Short mmCIF file of C-alpha atoms and ligand atoms in Angstrom, two decimals:
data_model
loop_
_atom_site.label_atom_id
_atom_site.label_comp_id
_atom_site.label_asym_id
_atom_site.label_seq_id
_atom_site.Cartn_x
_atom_site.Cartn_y
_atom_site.Cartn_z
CA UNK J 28 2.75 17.70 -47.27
CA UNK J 29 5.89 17.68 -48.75
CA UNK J 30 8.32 15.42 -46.06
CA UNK J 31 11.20 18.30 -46.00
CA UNK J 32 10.08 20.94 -43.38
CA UNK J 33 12.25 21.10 -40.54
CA UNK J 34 9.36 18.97 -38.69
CA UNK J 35 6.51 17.29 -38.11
CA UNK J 36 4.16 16.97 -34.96
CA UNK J 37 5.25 14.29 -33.76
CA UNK J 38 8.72 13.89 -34.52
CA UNK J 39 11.76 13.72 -31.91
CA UNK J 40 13.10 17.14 -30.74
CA UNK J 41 16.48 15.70 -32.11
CA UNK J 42 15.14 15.37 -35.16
CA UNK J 43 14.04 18.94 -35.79
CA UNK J 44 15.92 19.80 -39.01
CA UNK J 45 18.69 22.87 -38.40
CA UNK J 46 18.30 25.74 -37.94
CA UNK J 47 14.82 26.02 -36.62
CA UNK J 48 12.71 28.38 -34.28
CA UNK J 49 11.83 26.21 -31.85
CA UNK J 50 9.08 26.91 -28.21
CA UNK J 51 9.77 24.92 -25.18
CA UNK J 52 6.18 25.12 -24.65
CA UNK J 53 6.04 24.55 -20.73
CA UNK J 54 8.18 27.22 -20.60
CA UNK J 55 5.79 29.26 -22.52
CA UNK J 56 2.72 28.24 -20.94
CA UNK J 57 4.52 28.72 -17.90
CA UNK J 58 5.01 33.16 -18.83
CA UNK J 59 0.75 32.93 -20.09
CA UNK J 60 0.42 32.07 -16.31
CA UNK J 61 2.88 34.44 -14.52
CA UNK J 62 1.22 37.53 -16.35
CA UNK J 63 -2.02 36.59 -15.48
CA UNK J 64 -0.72 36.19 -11.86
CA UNK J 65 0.55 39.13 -12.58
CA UNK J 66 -2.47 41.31 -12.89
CA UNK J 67 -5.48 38.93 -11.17
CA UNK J 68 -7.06 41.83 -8.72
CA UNK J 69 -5.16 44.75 -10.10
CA UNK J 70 -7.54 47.06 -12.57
CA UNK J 71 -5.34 45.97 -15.67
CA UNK J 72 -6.79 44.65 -18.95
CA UNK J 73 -4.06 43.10 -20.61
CA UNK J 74 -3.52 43.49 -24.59
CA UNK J 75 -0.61 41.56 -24.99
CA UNK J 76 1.72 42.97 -28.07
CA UNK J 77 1.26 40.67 -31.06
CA UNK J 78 4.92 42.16 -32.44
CA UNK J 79 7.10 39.94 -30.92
CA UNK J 80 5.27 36.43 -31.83
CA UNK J 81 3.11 37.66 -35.25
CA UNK J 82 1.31 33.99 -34.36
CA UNK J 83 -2.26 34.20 -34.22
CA UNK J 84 -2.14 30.42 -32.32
CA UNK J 85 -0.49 32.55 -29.73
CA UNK J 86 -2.94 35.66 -29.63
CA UNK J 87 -6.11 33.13 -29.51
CA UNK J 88 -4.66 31.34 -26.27
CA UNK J 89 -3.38 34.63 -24.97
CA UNK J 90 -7.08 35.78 -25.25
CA UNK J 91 -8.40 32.84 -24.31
CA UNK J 92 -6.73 33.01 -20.66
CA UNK J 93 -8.00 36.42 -20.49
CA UNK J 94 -6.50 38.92 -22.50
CA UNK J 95 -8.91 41.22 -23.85
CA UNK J 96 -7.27 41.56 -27.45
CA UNK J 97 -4.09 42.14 -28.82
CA UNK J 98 -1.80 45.02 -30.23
CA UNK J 99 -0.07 45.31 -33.16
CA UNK J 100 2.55 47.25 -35.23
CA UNK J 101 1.05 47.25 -38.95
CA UNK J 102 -2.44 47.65 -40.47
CA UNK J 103 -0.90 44.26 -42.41
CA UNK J 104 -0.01 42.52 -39.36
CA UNK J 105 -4.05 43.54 -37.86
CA UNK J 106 -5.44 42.13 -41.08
CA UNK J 107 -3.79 38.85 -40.72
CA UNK J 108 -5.31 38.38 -36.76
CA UNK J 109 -8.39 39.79 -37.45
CA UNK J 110 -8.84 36.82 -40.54
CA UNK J 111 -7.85 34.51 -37.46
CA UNK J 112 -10.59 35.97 -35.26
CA UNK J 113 -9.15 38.05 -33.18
CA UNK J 114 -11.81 40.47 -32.86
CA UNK J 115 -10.28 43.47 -30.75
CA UNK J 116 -6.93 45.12 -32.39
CA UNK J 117 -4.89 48.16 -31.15
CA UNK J 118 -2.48 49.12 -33.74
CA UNK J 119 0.14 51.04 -31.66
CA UNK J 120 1.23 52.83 -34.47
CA UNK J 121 0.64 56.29 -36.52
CA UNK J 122 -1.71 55.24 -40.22
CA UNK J 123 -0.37 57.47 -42.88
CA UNK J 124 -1.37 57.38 -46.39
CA UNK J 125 -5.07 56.97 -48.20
CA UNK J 126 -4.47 52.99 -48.67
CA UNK J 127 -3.28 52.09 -45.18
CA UNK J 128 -6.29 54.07 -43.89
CA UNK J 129 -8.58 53.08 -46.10
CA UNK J 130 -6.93 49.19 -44.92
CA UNK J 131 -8.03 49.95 -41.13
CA UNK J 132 -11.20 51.21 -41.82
CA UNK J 133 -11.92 47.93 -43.99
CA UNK J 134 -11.16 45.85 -40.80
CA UNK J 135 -12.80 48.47 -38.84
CA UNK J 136 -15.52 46.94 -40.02
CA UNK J 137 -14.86 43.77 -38.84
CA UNK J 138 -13.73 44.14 -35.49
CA UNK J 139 -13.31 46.87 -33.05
CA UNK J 140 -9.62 48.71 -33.88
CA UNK J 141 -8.00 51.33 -32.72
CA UNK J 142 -5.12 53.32 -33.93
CA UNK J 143 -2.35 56.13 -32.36
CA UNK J 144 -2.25 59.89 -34.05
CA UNK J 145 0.19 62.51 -32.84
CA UNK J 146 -0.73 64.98 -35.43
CA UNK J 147 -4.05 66.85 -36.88
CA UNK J 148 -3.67 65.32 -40.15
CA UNK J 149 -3.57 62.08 -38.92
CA UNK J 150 -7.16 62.62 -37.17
CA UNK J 151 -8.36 64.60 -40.38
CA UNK J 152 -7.22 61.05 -42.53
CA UNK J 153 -9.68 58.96 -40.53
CA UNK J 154 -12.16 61.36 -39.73
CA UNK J 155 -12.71 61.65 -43.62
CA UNK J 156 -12.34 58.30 -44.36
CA UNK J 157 -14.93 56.97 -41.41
CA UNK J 158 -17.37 59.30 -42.35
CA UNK J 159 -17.03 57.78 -46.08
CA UNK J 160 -17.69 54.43 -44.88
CA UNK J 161 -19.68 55.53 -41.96
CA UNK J 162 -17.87 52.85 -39.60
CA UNK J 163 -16.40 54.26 -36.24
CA UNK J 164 -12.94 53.22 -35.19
CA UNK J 165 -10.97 53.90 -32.01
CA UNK J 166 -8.58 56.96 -31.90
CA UNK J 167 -5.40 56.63 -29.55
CA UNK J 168 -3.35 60.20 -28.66
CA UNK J 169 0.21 58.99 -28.03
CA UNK J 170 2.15 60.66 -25.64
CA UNK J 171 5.79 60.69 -25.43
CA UNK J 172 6.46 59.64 -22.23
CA UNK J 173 10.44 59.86 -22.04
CA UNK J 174 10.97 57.45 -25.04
CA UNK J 175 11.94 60.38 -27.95
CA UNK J 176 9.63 58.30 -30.60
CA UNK J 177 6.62 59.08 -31.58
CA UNK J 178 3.80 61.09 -29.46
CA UNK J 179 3.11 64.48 -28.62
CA UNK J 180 5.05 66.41 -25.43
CA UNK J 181 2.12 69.18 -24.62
CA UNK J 182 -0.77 69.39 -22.72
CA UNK J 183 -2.23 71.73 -25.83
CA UNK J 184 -1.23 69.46 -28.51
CA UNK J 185 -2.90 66.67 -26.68
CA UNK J 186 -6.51 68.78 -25.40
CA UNK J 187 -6.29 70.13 -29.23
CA UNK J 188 -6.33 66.71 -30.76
CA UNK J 189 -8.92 65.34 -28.23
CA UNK J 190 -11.02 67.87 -29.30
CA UNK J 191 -10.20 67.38 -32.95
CA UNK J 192 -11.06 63.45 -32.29
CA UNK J 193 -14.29 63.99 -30.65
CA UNK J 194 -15.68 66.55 -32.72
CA UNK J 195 -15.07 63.88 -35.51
CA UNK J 196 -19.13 62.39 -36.15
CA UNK J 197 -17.26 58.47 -36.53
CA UNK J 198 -13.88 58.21 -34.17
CA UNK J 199 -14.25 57.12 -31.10
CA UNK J 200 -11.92 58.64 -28.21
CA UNK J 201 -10.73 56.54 -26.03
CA UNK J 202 -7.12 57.72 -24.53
CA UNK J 203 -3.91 58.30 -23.93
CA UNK J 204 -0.93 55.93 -25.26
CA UNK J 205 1.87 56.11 -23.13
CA UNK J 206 4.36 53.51 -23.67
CA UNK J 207 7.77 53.93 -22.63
CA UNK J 208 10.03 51.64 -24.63
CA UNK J 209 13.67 52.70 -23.45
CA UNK J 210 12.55 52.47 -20.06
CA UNK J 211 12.33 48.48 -20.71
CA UNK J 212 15.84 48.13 -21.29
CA UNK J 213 17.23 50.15 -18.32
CA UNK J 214 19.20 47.68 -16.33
CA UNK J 215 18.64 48.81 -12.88
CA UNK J 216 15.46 48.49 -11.07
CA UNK J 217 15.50 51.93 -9.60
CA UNK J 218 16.02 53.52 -13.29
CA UNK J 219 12.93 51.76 -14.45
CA UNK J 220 10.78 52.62 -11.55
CA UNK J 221 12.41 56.26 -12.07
CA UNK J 222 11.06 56.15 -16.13
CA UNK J 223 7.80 55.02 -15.54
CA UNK J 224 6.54 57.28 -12.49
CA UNK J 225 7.65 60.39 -14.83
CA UNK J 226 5.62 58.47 -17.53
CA UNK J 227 2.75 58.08 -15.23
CA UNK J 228 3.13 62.16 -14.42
CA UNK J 229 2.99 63.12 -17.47
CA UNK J 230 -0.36 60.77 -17.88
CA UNK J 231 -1.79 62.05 -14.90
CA UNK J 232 -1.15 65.28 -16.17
CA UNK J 233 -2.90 64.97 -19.61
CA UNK J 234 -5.65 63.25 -18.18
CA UNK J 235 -6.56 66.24 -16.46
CA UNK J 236 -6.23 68.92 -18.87
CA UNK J 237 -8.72 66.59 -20.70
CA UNK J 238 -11.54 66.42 -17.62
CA UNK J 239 -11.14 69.73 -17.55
CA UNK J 240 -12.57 69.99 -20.89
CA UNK J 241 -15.22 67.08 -19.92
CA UNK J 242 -13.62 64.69 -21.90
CA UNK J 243 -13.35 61.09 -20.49
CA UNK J 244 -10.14 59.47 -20.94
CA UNK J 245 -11.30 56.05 -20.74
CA UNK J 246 -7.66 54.49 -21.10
CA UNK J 247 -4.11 54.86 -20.38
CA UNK J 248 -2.12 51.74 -21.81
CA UNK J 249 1.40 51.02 -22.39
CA UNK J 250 4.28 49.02 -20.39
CA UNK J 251 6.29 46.36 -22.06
CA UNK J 252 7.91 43.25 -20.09
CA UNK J 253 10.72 45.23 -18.75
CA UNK J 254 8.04 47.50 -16.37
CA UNK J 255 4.64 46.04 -16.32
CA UNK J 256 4.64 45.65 -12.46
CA UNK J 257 5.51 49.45 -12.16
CA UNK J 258 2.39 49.95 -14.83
CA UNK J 259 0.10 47.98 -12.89
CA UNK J 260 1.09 49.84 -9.60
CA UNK J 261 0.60 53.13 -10.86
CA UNK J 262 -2.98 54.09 -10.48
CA UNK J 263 -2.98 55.69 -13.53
CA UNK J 264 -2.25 53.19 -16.36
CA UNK J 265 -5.30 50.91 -16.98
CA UNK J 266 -4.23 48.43 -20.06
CA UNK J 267 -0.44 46.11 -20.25
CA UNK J 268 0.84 45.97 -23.65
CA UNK J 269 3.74 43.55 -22.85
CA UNK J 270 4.90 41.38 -25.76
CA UNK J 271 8.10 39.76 -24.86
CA UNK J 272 6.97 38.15 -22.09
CA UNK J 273 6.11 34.94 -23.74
CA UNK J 274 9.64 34.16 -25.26
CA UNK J 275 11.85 36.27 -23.25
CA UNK J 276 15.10 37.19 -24.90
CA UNK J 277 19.07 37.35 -24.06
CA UNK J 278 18.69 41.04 -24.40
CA UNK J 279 15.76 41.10 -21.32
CA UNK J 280 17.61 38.65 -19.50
CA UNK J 281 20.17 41.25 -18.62
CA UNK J 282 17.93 43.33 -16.82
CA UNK J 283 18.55 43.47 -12.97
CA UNK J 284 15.44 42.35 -11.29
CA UNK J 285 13.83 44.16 -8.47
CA UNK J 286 11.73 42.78 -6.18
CA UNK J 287 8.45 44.05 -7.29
CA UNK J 288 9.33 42.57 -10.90
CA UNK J 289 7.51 40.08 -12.40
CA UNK J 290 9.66 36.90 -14.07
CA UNK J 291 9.65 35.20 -16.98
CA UNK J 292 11.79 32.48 -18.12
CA UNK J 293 13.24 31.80 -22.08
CA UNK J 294 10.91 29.59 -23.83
CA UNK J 295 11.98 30.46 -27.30
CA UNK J 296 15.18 29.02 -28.90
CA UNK J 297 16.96 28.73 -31.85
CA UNK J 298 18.09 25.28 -32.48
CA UNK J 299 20.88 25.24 -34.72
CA UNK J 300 24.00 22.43 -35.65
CA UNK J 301 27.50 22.04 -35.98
CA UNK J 302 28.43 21.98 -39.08
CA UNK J 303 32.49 22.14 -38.94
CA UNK J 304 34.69 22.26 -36.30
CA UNK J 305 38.23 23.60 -37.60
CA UNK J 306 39.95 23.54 -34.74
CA UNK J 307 40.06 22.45 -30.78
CA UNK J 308 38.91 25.64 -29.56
CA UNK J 309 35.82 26.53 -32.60
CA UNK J 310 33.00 25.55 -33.58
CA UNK J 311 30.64 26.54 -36.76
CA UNK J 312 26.96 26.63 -36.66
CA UNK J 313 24.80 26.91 -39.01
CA UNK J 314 22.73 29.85 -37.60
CA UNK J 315 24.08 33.15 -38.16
CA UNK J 316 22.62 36.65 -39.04
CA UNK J 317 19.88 35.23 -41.08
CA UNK J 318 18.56 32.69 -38.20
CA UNK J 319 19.20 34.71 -35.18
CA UNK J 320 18.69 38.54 -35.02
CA UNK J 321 21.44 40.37 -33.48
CA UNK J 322 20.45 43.80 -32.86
CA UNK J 323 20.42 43.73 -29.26
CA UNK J 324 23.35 41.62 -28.80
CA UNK J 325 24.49 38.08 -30.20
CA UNK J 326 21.99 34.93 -29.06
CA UNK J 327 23.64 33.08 -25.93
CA UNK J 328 24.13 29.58 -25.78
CA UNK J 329 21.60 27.69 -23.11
CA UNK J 330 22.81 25.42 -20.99
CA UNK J 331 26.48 24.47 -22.32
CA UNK J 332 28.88 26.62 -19.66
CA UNK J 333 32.15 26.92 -21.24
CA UNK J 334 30.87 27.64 -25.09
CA UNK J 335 29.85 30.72 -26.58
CA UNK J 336 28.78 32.08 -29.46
CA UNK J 337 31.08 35.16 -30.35
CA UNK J 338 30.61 35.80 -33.93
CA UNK J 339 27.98 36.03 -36.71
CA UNK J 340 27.75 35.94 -40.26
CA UNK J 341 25.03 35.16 -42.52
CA UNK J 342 24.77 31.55 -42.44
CA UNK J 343 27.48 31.05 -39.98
CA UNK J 344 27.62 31.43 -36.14
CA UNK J 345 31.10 31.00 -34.51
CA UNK J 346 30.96 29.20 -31.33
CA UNK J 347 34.27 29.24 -28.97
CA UNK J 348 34.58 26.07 -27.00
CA UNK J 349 36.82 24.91 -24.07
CA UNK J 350 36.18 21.36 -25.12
CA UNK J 351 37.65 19.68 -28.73
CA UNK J 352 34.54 17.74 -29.19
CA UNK J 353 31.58 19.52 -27.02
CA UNK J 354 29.59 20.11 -28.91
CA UNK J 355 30.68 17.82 -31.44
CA UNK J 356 30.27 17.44 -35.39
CA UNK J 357 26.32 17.02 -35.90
CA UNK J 358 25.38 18.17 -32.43
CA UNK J 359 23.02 20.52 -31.76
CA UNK J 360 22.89 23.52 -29.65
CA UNK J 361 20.00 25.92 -28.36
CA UNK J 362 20.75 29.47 -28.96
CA UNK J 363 18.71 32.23 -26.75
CA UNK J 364 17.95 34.94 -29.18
CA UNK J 365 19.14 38.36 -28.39
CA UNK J 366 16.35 40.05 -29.24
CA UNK J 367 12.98 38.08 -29.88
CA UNK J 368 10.40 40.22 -32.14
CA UNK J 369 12.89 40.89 -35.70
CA UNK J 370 13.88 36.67 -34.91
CA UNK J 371 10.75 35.07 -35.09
CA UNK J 372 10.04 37.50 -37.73
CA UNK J 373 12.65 35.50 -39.46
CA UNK J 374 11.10 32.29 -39.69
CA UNK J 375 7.69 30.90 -40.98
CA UNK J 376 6.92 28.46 -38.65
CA UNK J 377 7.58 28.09 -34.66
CA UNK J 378 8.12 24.82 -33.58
CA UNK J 379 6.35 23.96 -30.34
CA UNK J 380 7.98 20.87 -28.57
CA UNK J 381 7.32 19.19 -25.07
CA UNK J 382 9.16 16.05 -23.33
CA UNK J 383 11.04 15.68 -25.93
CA UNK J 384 8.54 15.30 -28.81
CA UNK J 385 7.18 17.60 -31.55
CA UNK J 386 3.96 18.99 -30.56
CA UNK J 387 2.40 21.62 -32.86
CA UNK J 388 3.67 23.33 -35.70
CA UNK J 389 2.62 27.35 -35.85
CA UNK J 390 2.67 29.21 -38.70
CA UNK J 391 3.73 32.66 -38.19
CA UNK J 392 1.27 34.06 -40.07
CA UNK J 393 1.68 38.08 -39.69
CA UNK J 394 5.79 37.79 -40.72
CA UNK J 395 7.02 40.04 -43.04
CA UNK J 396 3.44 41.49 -43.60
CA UNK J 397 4.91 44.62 -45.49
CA UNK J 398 2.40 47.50 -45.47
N1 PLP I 3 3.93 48.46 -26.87
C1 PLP I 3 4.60 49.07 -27.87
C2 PLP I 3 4.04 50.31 -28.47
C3 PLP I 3 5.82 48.56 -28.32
O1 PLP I 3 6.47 49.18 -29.33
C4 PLP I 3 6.33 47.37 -27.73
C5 PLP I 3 7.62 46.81 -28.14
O2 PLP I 3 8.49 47.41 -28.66
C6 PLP I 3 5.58 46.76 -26.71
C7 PLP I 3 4.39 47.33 -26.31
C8 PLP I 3 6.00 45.47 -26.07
O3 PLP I 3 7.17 45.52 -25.40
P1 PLP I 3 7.96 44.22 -24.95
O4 PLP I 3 8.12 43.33 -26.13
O5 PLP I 3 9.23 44.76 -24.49
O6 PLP I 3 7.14 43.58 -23.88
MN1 MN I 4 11.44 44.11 -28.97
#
């Protein structure tokens, strides 16, 4: 093991090299427990989203407190948790293109999948190839639910597709996606709740059309960390597919809690240095751009009232401080990433830490899995 990684098990949290993604992992431990809270006694399964940590050492303890399998983005990003064990992957995503199907089909054989269409030729794709390689594999409708992404707006588009699916000798029906991403972001309480009843409407709505027809909808999932309480409370949703939850970001931070929402607390950091300070009132860091993602708004500094991070470049990070010499030369400062999923997706390893000390080392195995 060659001695120049940013750290060891073992080592002193000081001693983590700069700039590192780092877990405070009471912290995350901590969010495991409130979602389980969370849902004990409601109807929920929870399939926690595997986008925002791409860790399979986090899916197998998520599933090992009870979550019933995980979600992903990719067919790439499936592959790598289903080689860790993970045995039960929803790919929240529309498959296009003969190589990525034939991709989820392979692992289709492996372990139960499931993937989202919003088109006939979608459900034609896998219909051909699962009859190929007779293996069955779970077939998703998504529904746009208020987001504007990806999903289907019609009762006909949807009872057309079911019918499509389940005519189809080897795919498996098994519901309605229905995730509402903006929604998560929506500062106010009232705008969320607002979101996610219309997105539970339009469910309910769909689901019927489809009993109608005699076709069981066996599952409505969706809701990200920003809603999952409204989610649970609907009586229509059935599955969580928060992500966030375990890490929370600056970005989710901002929302305005209501009283029915569930917390969470930051657990994931960037640890970064000073590496110059030019003058009384700045201070340099050495994590910019390429160490912090800033899509949803620049990290925040934890615990040091009085400096803030104001500007990034590449390698850089500007802090302003109030103080000439806090933090100081060689210091080092924890940095609250704006937005967690693109960050960790950033790094290779996550560097778990408690009282002080070094305690694991997790590679993030499904990063940058391309296709
Ligand atoms: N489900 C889908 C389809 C998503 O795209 C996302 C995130 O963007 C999530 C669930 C998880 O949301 P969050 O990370 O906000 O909990
Ligand atoms: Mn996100």
């Amino acid at each position: 093991m060659s001695p120049w990684k940013a750290a060891h098990p073992g080592d002193a949290f000081e001693d983590i090299d700069t700039p590192a993604l780092v877990l405070d992992l009471d912290a995350f431990e901590r969010n495991l427990a409130r979602m389980t809270q969370a849902l004990a006694g409601s109807k929920m399964r929870l399939r926690p989203h595997a986008k925002s940590h791409k860790c399979p050492d986090i899916a197998l303890r998520q599933i090992q407190q009870g979550a019933i399998g995980i979600c992903c983005q990719k067919v790439s990003e499936a592959a790598r948790f289903v080689e860790a064990g993970v045995k039960d992957v929803l790919i929240t995503n529309q498959i296009v293109g003969a190589r990525k199907v034939a991709h989820a089909m392979d692992l289709a054989a492996r372990a139960t999948i499931g993937v989202l269409v919003d088109h006939p030729s979608q459900v034609a794709q896998f219909d051909h190839a699962s009859q190929e390689r007779k293996t069955t594999i779970d077939v998703y409708i998504e529904v746009d639910v208020g987001m504007g992404r990806c999903g289907v707006s019609s009762v006909q588009e949807v009872t057309d597709l079911a019918q499509q699916i389940t005519a189809a000798p080897y795919l498996r029906f098994m519901g309605l996606q229905c995730y509402h991403g903006s929604a998560q972001h929506y500062r106010e309480p009232e705008q969320r709740q607002a979101a996610i009843r219309q997105a539970s409407d339009i469910a309910v709505t769909m689901r019927h059309a489809l009993e109608k027809l005699g076709i069981k909808v066996e599952r409505i999932t969706g809701a990200g960390t920003g809603s999952v309480a409204l989610e649970r409370d609907s009586g229509v949703f059935n599955e969580v597919q928060s992500g966030s939850y375990v890490f929370m970001d600056a970005d989710y931070a901002k929302n305005h809690q209501g009283p029915q929402d569930v917390q969470f607390e930051h657990a994931l950091f960037v640890k970064t240095g000073v590496m110059s300070r030019p003058t009384a009132d700045r201070a340099v860091v050495d994590a910019g751009l390429k160490a912090s993602s800033v899509d949803s708004g620049l990290p925040v500094v934890w615990k040091k009232p009085g400096v803030h991070y104001t500007k990034a470049s590449d390698e850089h990070g500007v802090l302003q401080t109030e103080q000439a010499n806090d933090p100081a030369l060689g210091d080092f400062v924890l940095l609250i990433p704006g937005h967690c999923d693109p960050t960790v997706n950033l790094y290779d390893e996550l560097i778990c830490y408690r009282a002080g000390k070094v305690e694991a080392v997790w590679p993030i195995t499904a990063r940058g899995a391309a296709l």
